[in-house]
PDB file of C-alpha atoms in Angstrom:
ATOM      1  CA  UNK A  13     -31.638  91.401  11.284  1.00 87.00           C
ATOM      2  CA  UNK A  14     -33.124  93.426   8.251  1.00 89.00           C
ATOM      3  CA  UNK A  15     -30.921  96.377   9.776  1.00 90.00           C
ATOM      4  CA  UNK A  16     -27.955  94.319  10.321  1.00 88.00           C
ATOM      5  CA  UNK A  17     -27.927  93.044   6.728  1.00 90.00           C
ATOM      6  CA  UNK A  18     -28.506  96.663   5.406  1.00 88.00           C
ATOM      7  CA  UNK A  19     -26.105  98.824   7.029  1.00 88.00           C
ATOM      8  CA  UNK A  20     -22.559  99.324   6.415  1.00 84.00           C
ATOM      9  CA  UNK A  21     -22.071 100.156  10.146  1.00 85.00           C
ATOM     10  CA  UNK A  22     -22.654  96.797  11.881  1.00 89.00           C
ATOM     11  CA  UNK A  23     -20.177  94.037  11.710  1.00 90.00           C
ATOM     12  CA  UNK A  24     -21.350  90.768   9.862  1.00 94.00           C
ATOM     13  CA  UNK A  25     -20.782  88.774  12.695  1.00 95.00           C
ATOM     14  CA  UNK A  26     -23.512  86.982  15.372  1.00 96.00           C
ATOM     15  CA  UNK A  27     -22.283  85.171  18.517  1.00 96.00           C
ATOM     16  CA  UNK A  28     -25.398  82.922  19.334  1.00 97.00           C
ATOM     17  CA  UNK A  29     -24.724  80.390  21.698  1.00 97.00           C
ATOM     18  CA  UNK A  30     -26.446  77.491  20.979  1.00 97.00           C
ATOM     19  CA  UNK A  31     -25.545  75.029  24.108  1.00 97.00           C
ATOM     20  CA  UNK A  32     -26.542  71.803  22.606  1.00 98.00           C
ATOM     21  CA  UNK A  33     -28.541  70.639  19.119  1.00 97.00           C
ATOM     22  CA  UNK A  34     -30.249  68.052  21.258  1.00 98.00           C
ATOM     23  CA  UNK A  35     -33.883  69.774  21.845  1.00 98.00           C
ATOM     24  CA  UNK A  36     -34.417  67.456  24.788  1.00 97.00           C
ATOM     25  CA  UNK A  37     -31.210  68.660  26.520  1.00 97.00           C
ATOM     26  CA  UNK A  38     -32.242  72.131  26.243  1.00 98.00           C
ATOM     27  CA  UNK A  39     -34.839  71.035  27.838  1.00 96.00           C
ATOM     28  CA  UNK A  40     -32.734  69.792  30.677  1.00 95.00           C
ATOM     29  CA  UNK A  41     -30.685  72.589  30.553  1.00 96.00           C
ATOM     30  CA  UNK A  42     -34.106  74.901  31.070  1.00 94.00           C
ATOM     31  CA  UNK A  43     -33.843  77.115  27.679  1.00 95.00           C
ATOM     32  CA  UNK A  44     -36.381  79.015  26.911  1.00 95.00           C
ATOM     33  CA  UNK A  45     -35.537  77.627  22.871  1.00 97.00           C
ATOM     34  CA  UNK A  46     -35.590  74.051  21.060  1.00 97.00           C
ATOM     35  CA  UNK A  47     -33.351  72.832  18.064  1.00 97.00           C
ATOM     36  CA  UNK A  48     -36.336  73.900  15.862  1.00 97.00           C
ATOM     37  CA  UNK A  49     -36.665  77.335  16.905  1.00 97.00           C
ATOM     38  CA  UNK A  50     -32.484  77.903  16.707  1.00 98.00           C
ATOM     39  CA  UNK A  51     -32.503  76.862  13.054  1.00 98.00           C
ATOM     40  CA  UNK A  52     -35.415  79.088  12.201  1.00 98.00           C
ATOM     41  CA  UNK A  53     -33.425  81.677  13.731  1.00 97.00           C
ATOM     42  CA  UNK A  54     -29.867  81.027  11.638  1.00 98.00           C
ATOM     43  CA  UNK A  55     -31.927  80.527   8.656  1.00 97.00           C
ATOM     44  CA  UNK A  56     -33.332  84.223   8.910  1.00 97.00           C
ATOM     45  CA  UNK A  57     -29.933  85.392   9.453  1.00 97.00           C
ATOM     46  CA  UNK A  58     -28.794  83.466   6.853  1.00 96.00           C
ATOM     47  CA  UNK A  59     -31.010  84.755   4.126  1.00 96.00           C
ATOM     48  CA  UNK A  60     -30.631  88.319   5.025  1.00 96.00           C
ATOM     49  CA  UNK A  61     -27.116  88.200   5.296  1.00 95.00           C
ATOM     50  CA  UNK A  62     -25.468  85.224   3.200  1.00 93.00           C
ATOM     51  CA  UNK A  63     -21.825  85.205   4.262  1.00 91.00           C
ATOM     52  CA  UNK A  64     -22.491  86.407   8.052  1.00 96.00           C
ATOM     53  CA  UNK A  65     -19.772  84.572  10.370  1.00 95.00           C
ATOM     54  CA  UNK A  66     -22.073  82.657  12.774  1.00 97.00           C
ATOM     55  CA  UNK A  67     -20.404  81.579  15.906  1.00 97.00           C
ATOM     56  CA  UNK A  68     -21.847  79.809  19.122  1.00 98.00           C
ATOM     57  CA  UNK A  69     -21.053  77.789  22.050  1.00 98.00           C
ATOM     58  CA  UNK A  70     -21.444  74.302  23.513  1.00 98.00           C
ATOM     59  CA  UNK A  71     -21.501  72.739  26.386  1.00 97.00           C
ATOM     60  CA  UNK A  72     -20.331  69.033  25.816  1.00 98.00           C
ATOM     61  CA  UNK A  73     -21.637  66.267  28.354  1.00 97.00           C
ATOM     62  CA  UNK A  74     -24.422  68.346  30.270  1.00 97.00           C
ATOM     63  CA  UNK A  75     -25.647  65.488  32.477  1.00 97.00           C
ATOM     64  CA  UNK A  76     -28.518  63.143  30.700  1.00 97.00           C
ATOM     65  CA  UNK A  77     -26.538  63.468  27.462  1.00 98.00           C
ATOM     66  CA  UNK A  78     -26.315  60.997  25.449  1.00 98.00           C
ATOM     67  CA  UNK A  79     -24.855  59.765  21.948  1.00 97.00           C
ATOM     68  CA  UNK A  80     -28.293  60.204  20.458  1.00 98.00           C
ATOM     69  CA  UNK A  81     -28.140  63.902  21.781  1.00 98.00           C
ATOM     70  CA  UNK A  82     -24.915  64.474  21.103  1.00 98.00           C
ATOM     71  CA  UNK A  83     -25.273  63.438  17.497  1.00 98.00           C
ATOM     72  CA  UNK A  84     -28.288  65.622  17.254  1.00 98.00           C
ATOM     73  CA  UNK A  85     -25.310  68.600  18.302  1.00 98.00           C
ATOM     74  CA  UNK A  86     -23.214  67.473  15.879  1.00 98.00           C
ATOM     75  CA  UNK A  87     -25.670  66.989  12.806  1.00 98.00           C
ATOM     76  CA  UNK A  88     -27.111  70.953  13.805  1.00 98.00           C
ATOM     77  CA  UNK A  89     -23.639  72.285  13.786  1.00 98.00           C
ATOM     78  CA  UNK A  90     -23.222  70.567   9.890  1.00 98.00           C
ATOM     79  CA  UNK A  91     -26.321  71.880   9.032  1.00 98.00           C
ATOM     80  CA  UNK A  92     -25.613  75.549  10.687  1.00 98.00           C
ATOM     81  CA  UNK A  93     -22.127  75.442   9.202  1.00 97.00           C
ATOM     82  CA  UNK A  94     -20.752  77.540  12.134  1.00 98.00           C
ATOM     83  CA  UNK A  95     -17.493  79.533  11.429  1.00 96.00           C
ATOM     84  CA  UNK A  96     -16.254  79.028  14.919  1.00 96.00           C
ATOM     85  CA  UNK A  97     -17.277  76.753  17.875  1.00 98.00           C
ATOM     86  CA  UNK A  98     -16.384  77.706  20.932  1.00 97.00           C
ATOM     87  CA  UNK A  99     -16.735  74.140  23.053  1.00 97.00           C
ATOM     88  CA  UNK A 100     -16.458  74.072  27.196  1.00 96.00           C
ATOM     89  CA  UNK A 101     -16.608  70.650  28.651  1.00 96.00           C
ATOM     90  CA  UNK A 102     -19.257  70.419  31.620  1.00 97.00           C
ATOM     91  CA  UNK A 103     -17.975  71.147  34.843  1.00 94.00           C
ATOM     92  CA  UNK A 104     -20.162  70.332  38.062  1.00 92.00           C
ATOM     93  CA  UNK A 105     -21.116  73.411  40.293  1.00 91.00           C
ATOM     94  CA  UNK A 106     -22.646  72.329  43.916  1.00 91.00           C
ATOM     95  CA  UNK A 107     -25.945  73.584  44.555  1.00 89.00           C
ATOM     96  CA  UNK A 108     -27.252  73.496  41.183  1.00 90.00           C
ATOM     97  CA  UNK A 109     -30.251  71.322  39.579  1.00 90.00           C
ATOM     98  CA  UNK A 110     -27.857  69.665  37.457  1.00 91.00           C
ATOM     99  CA  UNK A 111     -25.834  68.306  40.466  1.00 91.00           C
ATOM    100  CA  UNK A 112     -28.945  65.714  40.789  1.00 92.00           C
ATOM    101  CA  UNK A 113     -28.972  64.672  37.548  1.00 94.00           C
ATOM    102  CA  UNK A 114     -27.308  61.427  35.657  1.00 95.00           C
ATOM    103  CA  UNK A 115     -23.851  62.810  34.912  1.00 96.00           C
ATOM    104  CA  UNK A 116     -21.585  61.863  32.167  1.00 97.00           C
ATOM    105  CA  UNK A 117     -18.506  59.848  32.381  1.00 95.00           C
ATOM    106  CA  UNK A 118     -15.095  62.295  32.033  1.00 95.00           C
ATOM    107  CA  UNK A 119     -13.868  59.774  29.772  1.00 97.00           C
ATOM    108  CA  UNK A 120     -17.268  59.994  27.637  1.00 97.00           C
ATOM    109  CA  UNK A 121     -17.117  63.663  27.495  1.00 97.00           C
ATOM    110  CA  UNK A 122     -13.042  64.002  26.212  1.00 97.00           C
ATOM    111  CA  UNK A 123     -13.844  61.942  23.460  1.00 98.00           C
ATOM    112  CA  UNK A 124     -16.916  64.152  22.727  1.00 98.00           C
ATOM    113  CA  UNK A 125     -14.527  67.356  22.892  1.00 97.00           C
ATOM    114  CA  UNK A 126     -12.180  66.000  20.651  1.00 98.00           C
ATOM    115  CA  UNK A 127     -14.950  64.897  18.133  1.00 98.00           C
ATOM    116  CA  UNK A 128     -16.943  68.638  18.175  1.00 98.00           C
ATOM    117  CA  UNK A 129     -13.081  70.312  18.327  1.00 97.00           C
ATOM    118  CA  UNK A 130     -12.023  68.422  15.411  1.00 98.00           C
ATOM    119  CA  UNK A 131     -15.536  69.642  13.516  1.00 98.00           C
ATOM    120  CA  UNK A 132     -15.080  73.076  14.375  1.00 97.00           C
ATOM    121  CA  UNK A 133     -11.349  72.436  12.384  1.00 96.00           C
ATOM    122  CA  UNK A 134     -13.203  71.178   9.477  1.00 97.00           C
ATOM    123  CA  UNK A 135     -15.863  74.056   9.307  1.00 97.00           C
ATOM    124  CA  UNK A 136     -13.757  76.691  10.443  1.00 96.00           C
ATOM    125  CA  UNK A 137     -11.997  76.029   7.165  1.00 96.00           C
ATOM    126  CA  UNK A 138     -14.293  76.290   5.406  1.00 96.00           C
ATOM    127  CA  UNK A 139     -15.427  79.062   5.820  1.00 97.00           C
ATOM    128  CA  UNK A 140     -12.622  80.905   5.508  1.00 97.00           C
ATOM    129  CA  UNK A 141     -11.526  79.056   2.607  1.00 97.00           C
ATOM    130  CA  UNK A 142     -14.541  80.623   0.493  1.00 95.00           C
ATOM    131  CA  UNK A 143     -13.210  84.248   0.879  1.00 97.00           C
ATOM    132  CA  UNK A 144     -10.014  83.356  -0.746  1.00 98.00           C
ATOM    133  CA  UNK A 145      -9.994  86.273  -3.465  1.00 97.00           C
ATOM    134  CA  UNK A 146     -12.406  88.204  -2.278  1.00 96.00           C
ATOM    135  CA  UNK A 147     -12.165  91.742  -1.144  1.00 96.00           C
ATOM    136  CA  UNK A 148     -12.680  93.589   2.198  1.00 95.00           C
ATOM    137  CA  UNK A 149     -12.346  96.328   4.811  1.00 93.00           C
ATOM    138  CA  UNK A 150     -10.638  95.735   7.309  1.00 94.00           C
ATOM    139  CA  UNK A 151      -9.359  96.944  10.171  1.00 92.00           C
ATOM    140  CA  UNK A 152      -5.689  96.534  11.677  1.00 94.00           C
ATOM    141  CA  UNK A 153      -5.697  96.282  15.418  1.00 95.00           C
ATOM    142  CA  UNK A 154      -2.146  94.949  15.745  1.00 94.00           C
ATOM    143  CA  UNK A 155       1.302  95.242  14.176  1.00 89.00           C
ATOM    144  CA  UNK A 156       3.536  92.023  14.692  1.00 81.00           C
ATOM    145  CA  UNK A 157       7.458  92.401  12.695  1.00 74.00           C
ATOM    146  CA  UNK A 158       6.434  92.302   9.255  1.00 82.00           C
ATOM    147  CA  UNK A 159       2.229  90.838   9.519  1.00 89.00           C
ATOM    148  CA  UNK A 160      -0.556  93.943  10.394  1.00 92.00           C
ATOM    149  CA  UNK A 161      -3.574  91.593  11.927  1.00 95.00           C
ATOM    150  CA  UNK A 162      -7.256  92.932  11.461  1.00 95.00           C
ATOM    151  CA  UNK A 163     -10.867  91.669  11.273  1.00 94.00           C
ATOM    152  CA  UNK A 164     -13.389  91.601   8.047  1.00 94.00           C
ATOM    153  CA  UNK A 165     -16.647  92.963   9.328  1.00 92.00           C
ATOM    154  CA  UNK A 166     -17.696  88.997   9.315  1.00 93.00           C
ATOM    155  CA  UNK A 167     -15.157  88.271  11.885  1.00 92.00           C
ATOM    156  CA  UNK A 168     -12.309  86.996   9.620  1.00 95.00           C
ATOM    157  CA  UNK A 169      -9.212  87.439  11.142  1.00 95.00           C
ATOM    158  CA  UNK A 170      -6.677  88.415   8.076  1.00 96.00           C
ATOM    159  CA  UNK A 171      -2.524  89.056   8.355  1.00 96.00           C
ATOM    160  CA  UNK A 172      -1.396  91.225   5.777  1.00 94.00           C
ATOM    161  CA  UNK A 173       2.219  91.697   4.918  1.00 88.00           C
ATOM    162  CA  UNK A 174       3.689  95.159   5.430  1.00 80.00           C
ATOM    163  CA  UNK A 175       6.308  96.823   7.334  1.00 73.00           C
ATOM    164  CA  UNK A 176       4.532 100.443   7.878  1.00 81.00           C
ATOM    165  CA  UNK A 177       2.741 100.599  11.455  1.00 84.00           C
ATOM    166  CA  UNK A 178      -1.098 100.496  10.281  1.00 89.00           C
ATOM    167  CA  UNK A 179      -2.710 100.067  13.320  1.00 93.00           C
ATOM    168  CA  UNK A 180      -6.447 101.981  14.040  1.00 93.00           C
ATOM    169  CA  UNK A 181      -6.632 102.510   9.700  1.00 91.00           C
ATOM    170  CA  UNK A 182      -9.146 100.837   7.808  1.00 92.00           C
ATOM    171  CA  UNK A 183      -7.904  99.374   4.896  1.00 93.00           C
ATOM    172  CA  UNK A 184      -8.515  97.706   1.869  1.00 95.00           C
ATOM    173  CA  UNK A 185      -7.321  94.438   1.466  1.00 95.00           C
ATOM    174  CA  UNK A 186      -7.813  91.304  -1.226  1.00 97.00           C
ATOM    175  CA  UNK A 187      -7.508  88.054   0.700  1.00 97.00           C
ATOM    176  CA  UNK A 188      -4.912  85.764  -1.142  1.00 97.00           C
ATOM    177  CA  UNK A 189      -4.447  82.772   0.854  1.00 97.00           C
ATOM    178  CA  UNK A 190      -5.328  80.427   3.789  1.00 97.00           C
ATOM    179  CA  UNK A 191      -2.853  78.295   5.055  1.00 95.00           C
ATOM    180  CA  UNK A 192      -1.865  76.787   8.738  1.00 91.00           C
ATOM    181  CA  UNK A 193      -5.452  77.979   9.748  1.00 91.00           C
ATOM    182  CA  UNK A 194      -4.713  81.372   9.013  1.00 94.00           C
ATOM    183  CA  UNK A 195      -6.164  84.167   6.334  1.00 97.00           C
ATOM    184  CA  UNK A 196      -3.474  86.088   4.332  1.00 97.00           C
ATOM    185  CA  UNK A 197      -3.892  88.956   2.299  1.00 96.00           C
ATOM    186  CA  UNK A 198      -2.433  92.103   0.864  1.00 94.00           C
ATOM    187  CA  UNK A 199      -3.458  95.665   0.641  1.00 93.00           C
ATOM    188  CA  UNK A 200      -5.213  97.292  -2.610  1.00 92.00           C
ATOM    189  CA  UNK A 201      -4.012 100.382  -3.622  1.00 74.00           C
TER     190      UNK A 201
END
């Protein structure tokens, strides 16, 4: 992490999937981690590198679920203040352990999407709302009519108005608005 925070090579960006805040369904789900150990984890990363874009993944209605743990996966991802949640509904396999365990009603798990979707909205937003004015590298990767689209080194995806083909350059950039889930910004001479 310490190298992470310190170099100017290494994106500020972690994927760490976190399956479920509910320490008893990573249990279930045989983790080798609890809800406990996660947050110690994030809150390293966090102090070494304040403004790191944290994403993860979830697996909604793992079999045994519950509200109880499902709350628990909601109240971690408020605490963690993720910048993106990537969210998969659970989908049976034959031949697995899970197979034998209490599954959770279809129904039970849309409405649990919807909830953790509509969450990853609200934090998503957040976190790109607090770069608004601030200043970055970034890199264009793709040229649409008049937007160049590139990535912050902490994973913020930014459109910046111009109409000369920038793709591959590094530039510098000032972010000057967010709107329709979307980063604007414009290029510092």
């Amino acid at each position: 992490i310490e190298v992470m925070a310190n170099s100017k090579k290494i994106c500020k960006h972690l994927h760490l999937p976190l399956q479920s805040g509910s320490s008893e369904i990573l249990k279930v789900m045989n983790r080798r981690y609890d809800k406990g150990k996660y947050l110690a984890l994030v809150d390293k990363i966090k102090k070494a590198i304040p403004d790191i874009g944290l994403t993860t993944d979830i697996i909604v209605g793992f079999p045994e679920e519950t509200d109880e743990d499902f709350l628990d996966t909601i109240n971690l991802c408020k605490e963690v203040k993720f910048s993106k949640i990537h969210a998969f509904p659970f989908s049976l396999r034959k031949g697995t352990k899970a197979e034998n365990l209490k599954q959770v009603n279809d129904k039970v798990k849309t409405l649990r999407m919807n909830t953790l979707l509509e969450l990853d909205k609200e934090l998503e937003e957040e976190y790109k709302l607090k770069f608004v004015g601030e200043e970055f590298d970034v890199i264009i990767e793709t040229y649409h009519e008049l937007y160049q689209v590139g990535h912050t080194s902490n994973y913020l995806e930014v459109n910046i108005l111009h109409n000369e083909n920038l793709v591959g350059n590094m530039v510098k950039i000032k972010i000057t608005k967010y709107e329709n889930n979307k980063l604007y910004g414009e290029l510092i001479n």
